[in-house]
Short mmCIF file of C-alpha atoms in Angstrom, two decimals:
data_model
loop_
_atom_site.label_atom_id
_atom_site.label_comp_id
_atom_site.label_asym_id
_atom_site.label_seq_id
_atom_site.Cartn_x
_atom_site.Cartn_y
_atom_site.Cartn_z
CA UNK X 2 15.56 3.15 12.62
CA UNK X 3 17.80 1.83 15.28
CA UNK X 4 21.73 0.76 14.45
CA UNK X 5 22.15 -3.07 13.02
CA UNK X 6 25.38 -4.53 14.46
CA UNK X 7 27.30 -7.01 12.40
CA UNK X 8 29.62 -9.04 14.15
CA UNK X 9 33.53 -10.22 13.32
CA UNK X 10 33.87 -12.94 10.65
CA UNK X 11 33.67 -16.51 12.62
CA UNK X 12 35.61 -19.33 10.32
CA UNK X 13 32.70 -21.78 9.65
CA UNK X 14 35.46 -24.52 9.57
CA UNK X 15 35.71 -24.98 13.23
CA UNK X 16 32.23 -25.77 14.07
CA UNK X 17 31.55 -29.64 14.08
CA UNK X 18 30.74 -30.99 10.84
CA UNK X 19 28.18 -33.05 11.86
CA UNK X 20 25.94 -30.87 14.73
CA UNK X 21 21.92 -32.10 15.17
CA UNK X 22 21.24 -28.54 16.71
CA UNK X 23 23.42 -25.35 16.64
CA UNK X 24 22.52 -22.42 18.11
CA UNK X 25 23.60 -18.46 18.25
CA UNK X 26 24.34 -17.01 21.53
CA UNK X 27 24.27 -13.72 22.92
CA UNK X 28 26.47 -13.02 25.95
CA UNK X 29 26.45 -9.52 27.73
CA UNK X 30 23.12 -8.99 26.11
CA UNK X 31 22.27 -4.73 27.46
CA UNK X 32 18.42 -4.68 28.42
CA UNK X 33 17.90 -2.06 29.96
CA UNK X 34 15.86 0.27 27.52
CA UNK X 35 13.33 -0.50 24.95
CA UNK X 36 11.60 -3.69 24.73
CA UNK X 37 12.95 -4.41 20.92
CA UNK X 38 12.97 -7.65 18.54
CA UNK X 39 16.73 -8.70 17.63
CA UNK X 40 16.35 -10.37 13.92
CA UNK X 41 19.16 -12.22 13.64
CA UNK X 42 20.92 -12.95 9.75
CA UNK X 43 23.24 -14.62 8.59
CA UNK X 44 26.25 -13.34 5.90
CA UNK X 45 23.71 -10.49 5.34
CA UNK X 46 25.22 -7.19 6.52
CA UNK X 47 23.15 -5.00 4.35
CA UNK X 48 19.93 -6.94 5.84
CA UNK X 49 17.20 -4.32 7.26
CA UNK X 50 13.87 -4.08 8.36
CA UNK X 51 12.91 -4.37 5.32
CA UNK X 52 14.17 -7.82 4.90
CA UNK X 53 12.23 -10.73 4.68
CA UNK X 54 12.51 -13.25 7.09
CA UNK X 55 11.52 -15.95 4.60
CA UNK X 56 15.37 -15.01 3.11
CA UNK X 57 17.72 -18.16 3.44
CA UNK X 58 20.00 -16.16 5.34
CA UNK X 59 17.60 -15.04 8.01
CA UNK X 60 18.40 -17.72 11.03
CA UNK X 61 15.35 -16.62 13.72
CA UNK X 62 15.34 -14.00 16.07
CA UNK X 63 15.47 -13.09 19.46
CA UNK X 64 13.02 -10.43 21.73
CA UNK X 65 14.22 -8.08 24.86
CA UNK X 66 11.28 -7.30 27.03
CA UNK X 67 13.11 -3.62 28.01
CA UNK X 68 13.55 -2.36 31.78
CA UNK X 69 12.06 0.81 30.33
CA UNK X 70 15.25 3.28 31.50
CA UNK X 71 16.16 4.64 34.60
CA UNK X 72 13.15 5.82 36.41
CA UNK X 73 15.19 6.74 39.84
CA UNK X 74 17.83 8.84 40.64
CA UNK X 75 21.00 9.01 39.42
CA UNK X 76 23.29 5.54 40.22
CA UNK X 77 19.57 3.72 40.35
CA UNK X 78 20.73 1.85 37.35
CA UNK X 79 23.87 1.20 37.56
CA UNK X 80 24.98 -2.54 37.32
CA UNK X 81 27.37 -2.80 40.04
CA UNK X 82 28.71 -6.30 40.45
CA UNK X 83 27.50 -7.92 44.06
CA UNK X 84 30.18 -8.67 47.04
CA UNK X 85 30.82 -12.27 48.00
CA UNK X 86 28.91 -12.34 51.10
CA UNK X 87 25.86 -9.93 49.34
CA UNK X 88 22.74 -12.15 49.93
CA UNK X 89 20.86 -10.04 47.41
CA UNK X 90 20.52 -11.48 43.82
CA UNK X 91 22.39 -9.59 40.95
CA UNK X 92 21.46 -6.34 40.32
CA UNK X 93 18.50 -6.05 38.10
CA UNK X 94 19.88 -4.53 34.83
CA UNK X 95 22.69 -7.31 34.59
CA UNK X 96 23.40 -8.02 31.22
CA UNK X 97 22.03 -11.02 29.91
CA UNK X 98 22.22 -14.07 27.29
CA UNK X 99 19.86 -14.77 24.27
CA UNK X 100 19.92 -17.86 22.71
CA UNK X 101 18.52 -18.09 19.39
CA UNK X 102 18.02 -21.68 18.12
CA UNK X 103 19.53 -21.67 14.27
CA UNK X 104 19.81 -25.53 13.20
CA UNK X 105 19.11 -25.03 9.48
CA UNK X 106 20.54 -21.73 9.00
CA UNK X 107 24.14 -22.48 10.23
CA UNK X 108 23.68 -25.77 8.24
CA UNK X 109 23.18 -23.18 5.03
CA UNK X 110 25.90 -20.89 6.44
CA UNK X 111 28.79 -23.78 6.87
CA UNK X 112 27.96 -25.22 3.60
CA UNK X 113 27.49 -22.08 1.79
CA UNK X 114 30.93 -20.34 3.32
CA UNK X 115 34.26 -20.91 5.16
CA UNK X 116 33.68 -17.86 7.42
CA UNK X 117 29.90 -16.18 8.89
CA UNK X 118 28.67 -12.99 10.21
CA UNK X 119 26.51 -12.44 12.66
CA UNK X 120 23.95 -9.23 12.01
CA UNK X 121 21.35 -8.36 14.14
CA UNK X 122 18.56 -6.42 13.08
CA UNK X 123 16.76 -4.41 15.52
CA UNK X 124 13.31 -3.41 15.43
CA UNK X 125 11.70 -1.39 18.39
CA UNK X 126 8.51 -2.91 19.69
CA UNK X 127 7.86 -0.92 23.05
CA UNK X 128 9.12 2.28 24.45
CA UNK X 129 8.52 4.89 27.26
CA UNK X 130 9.35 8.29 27.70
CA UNK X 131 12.38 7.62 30.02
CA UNK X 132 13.90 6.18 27.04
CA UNK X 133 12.60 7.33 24.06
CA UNK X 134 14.10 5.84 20.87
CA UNK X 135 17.83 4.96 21.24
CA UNK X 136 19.67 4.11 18.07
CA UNK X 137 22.06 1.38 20.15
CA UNK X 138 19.69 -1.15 20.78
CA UNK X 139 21.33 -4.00 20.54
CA UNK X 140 24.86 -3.71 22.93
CA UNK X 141 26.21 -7.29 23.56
CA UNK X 142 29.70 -8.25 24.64
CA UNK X 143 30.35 -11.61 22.64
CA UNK X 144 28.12 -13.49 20.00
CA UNK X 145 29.42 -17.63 20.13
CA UNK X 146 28.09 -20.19 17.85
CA UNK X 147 27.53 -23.27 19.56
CA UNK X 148 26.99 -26.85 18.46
CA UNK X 149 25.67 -29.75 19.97
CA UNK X 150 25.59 -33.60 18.60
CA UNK M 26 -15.70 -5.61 62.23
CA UNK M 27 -17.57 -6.99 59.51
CA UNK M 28 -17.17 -10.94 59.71
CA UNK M 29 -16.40 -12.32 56.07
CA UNK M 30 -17.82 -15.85 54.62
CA UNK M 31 -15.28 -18.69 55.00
CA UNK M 32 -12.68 -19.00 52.46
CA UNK M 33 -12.84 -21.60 49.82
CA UNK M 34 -9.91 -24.60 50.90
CA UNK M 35 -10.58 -26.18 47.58
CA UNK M 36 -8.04 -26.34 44.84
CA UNK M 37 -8.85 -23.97 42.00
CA UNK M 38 -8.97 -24.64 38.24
CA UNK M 39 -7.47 -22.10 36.46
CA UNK M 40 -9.25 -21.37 33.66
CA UNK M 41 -8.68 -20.08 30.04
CA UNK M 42 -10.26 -16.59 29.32
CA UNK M 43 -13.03 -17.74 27.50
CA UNK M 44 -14.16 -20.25 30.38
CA UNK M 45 -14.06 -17.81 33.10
CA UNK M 46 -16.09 -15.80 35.02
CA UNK M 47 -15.62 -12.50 33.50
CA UNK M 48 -18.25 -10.59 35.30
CA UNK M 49 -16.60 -11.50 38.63
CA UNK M 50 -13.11 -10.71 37.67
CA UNK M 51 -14.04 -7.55 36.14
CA UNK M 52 -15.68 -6.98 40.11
CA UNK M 53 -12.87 -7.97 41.71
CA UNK M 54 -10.24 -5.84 39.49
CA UNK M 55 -12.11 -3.12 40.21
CA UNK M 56 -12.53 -3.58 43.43
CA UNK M 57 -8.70 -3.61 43.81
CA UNK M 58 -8.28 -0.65 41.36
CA UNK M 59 -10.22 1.35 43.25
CA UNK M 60 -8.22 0.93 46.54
CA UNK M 61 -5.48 3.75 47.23
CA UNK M 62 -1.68 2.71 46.44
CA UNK M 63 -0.64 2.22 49.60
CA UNK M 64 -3.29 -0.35 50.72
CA UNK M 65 -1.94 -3.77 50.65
CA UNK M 66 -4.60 -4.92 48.64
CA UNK M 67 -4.66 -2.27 45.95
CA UNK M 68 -3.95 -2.85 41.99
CA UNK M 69 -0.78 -0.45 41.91
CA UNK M 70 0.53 -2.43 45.49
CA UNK M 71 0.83 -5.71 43.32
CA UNK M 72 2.05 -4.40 40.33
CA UNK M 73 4.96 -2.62 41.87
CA UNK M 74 6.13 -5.86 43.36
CA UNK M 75 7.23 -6.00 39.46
CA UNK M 76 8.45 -3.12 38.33
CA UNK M 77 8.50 0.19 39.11
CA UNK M 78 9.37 0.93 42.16
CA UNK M 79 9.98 -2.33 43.40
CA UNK M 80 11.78 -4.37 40.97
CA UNK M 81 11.49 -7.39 42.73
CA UNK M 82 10.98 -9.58 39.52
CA UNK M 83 13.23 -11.76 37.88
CA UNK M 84 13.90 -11.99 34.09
CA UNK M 85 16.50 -13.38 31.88
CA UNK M 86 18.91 -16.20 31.96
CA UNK M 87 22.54 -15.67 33.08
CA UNK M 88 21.79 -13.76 36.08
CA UNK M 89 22.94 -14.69 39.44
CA UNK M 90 25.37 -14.20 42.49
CA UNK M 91 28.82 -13.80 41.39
CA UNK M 92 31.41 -15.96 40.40
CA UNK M 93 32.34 -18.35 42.86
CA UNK M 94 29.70 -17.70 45.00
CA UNK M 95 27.06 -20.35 43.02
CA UNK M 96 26.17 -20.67 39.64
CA UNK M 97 24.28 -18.80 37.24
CA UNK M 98 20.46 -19.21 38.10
CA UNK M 99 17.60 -17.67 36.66
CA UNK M 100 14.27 -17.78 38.85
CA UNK M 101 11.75 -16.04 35.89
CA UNK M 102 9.45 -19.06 36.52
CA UNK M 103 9.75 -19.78 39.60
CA UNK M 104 9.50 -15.96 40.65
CA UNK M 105 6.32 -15.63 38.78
CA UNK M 106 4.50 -18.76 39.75
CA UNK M 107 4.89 -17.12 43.30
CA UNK M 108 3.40 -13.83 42.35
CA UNK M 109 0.85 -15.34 40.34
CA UNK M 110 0.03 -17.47 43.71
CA UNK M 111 -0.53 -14.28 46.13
CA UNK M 112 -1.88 -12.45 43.18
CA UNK M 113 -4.81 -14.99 42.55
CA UNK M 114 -5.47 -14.74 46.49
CA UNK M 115 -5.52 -11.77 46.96
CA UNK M 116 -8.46 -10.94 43.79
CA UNK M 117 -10.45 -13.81 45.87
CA UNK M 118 -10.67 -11.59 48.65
CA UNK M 119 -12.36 -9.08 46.73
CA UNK M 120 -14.69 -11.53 44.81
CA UNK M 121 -14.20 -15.65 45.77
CA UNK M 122 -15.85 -16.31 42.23
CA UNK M 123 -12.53 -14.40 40.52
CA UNK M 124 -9.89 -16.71 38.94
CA UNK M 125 -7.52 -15.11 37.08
CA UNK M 126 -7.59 -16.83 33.71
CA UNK M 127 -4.94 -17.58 30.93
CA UNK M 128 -4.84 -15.72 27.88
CA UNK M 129 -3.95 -18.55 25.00
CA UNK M 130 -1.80 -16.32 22.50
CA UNK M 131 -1.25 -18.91 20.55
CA UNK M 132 -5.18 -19.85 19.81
CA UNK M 133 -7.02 -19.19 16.74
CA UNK M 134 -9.30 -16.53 18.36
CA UNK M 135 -6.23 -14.50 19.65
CA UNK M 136 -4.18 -14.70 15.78
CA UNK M 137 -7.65 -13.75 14.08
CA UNK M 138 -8.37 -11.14 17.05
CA UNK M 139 -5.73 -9.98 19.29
CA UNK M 140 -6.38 -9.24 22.93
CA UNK M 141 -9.48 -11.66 23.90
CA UNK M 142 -12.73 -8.74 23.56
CA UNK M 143 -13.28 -9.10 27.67
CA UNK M 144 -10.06 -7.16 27.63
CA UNK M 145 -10.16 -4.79 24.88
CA UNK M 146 -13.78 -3.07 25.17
CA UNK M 147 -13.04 0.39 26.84
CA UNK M 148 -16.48 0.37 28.81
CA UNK M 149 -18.71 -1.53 30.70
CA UNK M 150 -21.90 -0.95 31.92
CA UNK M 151 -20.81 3.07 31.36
CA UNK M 152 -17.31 2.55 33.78
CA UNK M 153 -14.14 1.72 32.81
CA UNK M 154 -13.35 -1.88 31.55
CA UNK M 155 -10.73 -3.14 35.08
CA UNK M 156 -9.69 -5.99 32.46
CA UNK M 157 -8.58 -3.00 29.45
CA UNK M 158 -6.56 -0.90 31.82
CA UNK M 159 -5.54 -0.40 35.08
CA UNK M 160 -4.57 2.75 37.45
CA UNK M 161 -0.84 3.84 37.26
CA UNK M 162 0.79 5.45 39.99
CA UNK M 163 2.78 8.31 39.48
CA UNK M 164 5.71 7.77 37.43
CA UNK M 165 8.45 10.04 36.40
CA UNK M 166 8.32 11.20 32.68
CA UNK M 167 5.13 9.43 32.88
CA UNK M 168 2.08 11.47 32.61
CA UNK M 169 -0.90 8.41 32.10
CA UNK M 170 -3.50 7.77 34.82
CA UNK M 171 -4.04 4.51 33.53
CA UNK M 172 -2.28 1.71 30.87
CA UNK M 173 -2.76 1.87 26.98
CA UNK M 174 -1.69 -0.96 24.79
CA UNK M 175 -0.60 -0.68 20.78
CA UNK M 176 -0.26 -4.18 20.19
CA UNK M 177 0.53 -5.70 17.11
CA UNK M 178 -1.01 -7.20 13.98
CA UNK M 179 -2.70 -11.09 15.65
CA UNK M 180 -0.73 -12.74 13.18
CA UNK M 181 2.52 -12.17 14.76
CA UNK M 182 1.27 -13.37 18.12
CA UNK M 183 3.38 -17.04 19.31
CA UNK M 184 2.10 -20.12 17.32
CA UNK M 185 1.34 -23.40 18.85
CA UNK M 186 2.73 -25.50 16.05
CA UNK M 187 4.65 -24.94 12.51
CA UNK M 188 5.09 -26.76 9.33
CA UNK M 189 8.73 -27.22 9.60
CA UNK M 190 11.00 -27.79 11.91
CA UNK M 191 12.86 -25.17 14.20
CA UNK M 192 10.36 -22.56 12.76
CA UNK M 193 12.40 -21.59 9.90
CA UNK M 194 11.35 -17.78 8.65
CA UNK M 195 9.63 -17.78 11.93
CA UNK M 196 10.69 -14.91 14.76
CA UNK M 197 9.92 -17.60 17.27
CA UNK M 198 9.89 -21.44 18.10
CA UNK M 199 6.25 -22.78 18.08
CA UNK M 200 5.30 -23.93 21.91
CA UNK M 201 5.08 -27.31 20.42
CA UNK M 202 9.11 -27.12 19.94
CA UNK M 203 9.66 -25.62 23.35
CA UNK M 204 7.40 -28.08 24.86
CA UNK M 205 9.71 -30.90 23.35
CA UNK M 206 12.51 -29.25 25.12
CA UNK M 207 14.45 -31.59 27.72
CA UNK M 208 16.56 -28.80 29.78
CA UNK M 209 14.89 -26.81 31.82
CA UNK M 210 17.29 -23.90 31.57
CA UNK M 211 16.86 -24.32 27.89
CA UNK M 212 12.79 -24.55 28.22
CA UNK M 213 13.28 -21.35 30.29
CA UNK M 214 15.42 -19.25 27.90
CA UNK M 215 12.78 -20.07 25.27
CA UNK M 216 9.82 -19.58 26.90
CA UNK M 217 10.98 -16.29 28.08
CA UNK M 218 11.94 -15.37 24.56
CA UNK M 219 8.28 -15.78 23.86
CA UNK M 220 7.18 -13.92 26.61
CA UNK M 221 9.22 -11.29 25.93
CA UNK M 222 7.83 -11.38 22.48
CA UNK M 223 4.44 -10.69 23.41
CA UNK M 224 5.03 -8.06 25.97
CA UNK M 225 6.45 -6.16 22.93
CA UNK M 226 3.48 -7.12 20.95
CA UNK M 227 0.97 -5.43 23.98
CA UNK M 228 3.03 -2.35 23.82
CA UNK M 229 1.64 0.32 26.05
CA UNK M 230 2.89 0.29 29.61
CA UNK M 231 2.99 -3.72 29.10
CA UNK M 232 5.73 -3.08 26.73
CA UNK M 233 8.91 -2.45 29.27
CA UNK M 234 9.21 -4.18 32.91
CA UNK M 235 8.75 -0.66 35.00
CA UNK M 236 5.01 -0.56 33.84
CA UNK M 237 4.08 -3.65 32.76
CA UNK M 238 2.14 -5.39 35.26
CA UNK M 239 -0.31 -2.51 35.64
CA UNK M 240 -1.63 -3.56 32.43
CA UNK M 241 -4.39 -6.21 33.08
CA UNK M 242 -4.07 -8.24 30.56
CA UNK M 243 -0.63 -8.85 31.49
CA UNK M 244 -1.57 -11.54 34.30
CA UNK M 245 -3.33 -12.99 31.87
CA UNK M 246 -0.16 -13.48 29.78
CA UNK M 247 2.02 -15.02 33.00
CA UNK M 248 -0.99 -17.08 33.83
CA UNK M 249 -0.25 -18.68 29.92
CA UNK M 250 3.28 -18.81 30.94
CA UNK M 251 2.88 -20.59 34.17
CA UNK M 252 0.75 -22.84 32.10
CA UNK M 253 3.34 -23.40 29.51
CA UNK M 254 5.83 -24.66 32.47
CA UNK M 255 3.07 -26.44 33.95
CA UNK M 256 2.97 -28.68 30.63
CA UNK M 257 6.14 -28.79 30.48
CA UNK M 258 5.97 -30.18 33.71
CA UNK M 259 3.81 -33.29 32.99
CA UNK M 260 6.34 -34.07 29.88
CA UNK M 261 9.66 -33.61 31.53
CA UNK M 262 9.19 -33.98 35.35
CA UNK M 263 7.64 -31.82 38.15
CA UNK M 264 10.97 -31.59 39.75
CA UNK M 265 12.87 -31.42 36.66
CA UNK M 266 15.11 -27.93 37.83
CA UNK M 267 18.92 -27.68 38.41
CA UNK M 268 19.64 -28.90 42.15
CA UNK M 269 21.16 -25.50 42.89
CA UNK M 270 17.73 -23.79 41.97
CA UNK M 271 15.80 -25.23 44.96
CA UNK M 272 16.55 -23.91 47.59
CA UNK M 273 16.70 -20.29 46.18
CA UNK M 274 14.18 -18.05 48.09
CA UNK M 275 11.59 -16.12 45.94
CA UNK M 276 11.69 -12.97 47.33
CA UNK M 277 9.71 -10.44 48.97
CA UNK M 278 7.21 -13.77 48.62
CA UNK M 279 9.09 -16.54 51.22
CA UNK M 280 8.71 -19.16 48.86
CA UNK M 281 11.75 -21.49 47.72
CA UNK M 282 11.66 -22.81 44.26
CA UNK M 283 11.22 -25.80 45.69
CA UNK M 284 7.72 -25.12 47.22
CA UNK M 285 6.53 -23.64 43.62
CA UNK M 286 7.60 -27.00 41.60
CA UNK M 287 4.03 -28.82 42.15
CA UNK M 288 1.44 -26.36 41.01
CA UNK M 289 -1.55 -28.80 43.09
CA UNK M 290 0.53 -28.40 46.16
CA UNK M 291 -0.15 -24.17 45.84
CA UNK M 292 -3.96 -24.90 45.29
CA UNK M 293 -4.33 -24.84 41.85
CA UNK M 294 -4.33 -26.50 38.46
CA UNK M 295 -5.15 -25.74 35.18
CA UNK M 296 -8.59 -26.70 32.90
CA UNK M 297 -7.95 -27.72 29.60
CA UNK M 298 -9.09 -25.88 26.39
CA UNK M 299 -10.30 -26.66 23.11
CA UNK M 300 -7.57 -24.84 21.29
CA UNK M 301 -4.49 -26.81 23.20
CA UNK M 302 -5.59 -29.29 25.30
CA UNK M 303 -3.44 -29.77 28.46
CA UNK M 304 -2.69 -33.07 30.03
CA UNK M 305 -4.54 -33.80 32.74
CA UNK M 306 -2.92 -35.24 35.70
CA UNK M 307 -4.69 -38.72 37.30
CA UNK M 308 -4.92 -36.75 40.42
CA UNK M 309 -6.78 -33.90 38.98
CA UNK M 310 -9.06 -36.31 36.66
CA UNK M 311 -9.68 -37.79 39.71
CA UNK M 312 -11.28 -34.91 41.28
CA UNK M 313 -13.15 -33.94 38.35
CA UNK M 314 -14.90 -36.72 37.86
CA UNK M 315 -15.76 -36.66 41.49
CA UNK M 316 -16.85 -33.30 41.63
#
C-alpha cells in the first residue's frame, strides 16, 4: 500500500464564515507514474484504504490518469521549465492542480475544529512495468483551501 | 490506382454504442489494425499521436507557457475534440458506414455491466474482437502485442445524478453537477477528474497516458467526453472559453481552439440516448426531421 500524506494543520478560523462552495486544492500535483485515486479526508490522519468514504470526515476525492514513467532515455522526463520565446507548450510531465470540490465537508471541519488536516489517501488504480508500484504517489507542493461566496 | 466512391459531405451523428453500427466499426478497426505502424493510416500511427512516442496530448489544468509569457491554459478538450475529428475520418476511409460511438459510463447498462459487450467479447467470427484490443507497438519494459484491460467493479463507474448534493461519500461529482458548472476552466478540471477516473477504472494499457489510446475502447470514452463538453455547450455557451484560449493552436492537428468550439462546424453532432438525453440543437432538429 502506497504512503498517505497528511498535510500541516490549516487554522479553520481564517476561512470565511459564511462560503456557498469551498473547495481543496492541489498545487504541484506529480503525475508522472501510476494512474492512482487520491481520497481525500479530513482531521483523519490514521484514515486508510480501508476507510469508508461514507465517514463524515471523508470530503471526496481526486483521480491522476498516470504518464506511465519514463519510457525514453535518460533526461526524456525531465520537467525543464520552457524559455520565454519557446513556442512549444510546457513540458508534458509539468506538475499539475487537482481541485476537489468539498462544500459540506469543510462546513463539518470549521464547525467541528479551529484547525484541519489535509490527508490524502492513495489507492493505485493502473500501473505499467516502467513504473511498477511506487510507495510516493501522491507528491504535491502546496494543498490551499479555498472559499467562494 | 483504384478510384474510391465519393466521400460522404454530410454531417455525421455520432452515435451512442448501442445505436451504432458495430459490424462496420469492428471492419474498419481492423482494417486499420492490420496496417503496419508506420502507415499513416494504421491503429498504432493514431494512437501514438497520444502517448507513447509522441506525447502530443494535453491533460491537466495548470499547464502552460511560463510566467509572463500568457496565462495558465489547459487545451484537454480542445486537444481531444481535434483528435477525435481526424480520428473519426480517418476510420471512414476504411469503412464510410464507421462512426465512432460514445461509450455512456454513466448508463444503467455500463454500472450493471462494465465495458458495453461489443467491446469486451475476445472473438468474433473466430478473429480477434478490433473493439476488445488493439495492436501495440513495441514498447520498452513492455512485452504485450496487444491491450488488456482489468477494469473495475460497474458500480464505481461515473454517475449521472446523486441524491445529495456535491456527491457527498461519493469519489466523484455526478455529470449532472458538472453539467451545472458555469466556468469553463472549472467544467474542465472536473470533467477531467472523471476522465481520469475511468481510465483508472479500464486499467490495462488504458490505465496510464503512454498506452492508453491503443486500447479501443478508449475512443469510445473521449467520444463521451467530447459529448459531455458538447452539453455543456448548449447550457453555458458554444463560445463560452477564456479569450486567451482561442487562438491557441492544437498541435500536430492545425486547428485553433477556436475552430473546435462549434462541434456542427467540424461535421458532426451527437444523437441522443435513452439513458441521458442530450439537447438537441434547432439546427440539428431541423435536419432530422428533414432527413
Amino acid at each position: 500500500m502506497a504512503n498517505l500524506v497528511t498535510s500541516a494543520p490549516i487554522p479553520t478560523a481564517s476561512l470565511d464564515a459564511e462560503f456557498t462552495r469551498a473547495d481543496i486544492e492541489f498545487h504541484g500535483l506529480d503525475h508522472s507514474g501510476a494512474t492512482y485515486e487520491g481520497r481525500v479526508f479530513l482531521n483523519r490522519a490514521d484514515a486508510s484504504e480501508q476507510t469508508p468514504r461514507d465517514v463524515p470526515e471523508y470530503a471526496g476525492s481526486y483521480f491522476v490518469f498516470g504518464h506511465g514513467g519514463c519510457l525514453g532515455d535518460p533526461g526524456h522526463c525531465d520537467a525543464t521549465p520552457r524559455r520565454f520565446y519557446d513556442p512549444r507548450s510546457a513540458h508534458p510531465l509539468t506538475p499539475i492542480v487537482k481541485v476537489v470540490i468539498a462544500t459540506a465537508a469543510l462546513r463539518r471541519a470549521k464547525a467541528g475544529s479551529d484547525q484541519l488536516t489535509v490527508t490524502v489517501v492513495p489507492v493505485l488504480l493502473a500501473t505499467n512495468k516502467a513504473v511498477g508500484e511506487p510507495q510516493d504517489l501522491v507528491l504535491y507542493e502546496q494543498v490551499r483551501i479555498v472559499t467562494y461566496r | 490506382m483504384e478510384q474510391s466512391a465519393p466521400a460522404s459531405n454530410a454531417i455525421v451523428l455520432r452515435p451512442s454504442v448501442e445505436q451504432s453500427n458495430i459490424a462496420a466499426l469492428r471492419d474498419a478497426y481492423a482494417k486499420m489494425q492490420a496496417l503496419k505502424a508506420a502507415d499513416n493510416r494504421s491503429w498504432i500511427y493514431w494512437a501514438e499521436y497520444h502517448g507513447f512516442d509522441r506525447y502530443d496530448c494535453w491533460h491537466h489544468a495548470g499547464t502552460g507557457p511560463p510566467p509572463g509569457r500568457d496565462y495558465p491554459y489547459d487545451l484537454f478538450l480542445p486537444w481531444h475534440r481535434a483528435y477525435l475529428q481526424y480520428f473519426e475520418h480517418v476510420v471512414r476511409d476504411q469503412n464510410a458506414e464507421a462512426i465512432p460511438p460514445w461509450w455512456d459510463w454513466t448508463s444503467a447498462a455500463s454500472h450493471a455491466e462494465g465495458i458495453p459487450k461489443a467491446y469486451e467479447e475476445s472473438e468474433v467470427d473466430g478473429a480477434p474482437n478490433p473493439l476488445a484490443g488493439g495492436p501495440m507497438p513495441k514498447i520498452p519494459k513492455e512485452d504485450v502485442e496487444r491491450t488488456t484491460r482489468s477494469h473495475g467493479a460497474p458500480a464505481e463507474l461515473p454517475k449521472l445524478s446523486s441524491p445529495t448534493p456535491e456527491s457527498e461519500g461519493e469519489p466523484l461529482p455526478s455529470v449532472e453537477s458538472l453539467l451545472a458548472l458555469t466556468s469553463y476552466v472549472d467544467f474542465s478540471r472536473q470533467l477531467q477528474n472523471i476522465h481520469d477516473a475511468v481510465h483508472g477504472w479500464v486499467g490495462g494499457q488504458m490505465g496510464v497516458i503512454a498506452t492508453a489510446a491503443f486500447d479501443p475502447i478508449f475512443w469510445a470514452h473521449h467520444t463521451m467526453i467530447d459529448r459531455l463538453w458538447y452539453q455543456w455547450q448548449l447550457l453555458h455557451g458554444v463560445n463560452n472559453i477564456p479569450p486567451n484560449y482561442s487562438e491557441k493552436v492544437l498541435a500536430p492537428f492545425g486547428l485553433t481552439v477556436e475552430q473546435v468550439l462549434d462541434v456542427r462546424a467540424l461535421g458532426y453532432d451527437y444523437a441522443s440516448s435513452s439513458a441521458s438525453a442530450t439537447p438537441v440543437p434547432a439546427v440539428a432538429a431541423q435536419a432530422a426531421s428533414a432527413s
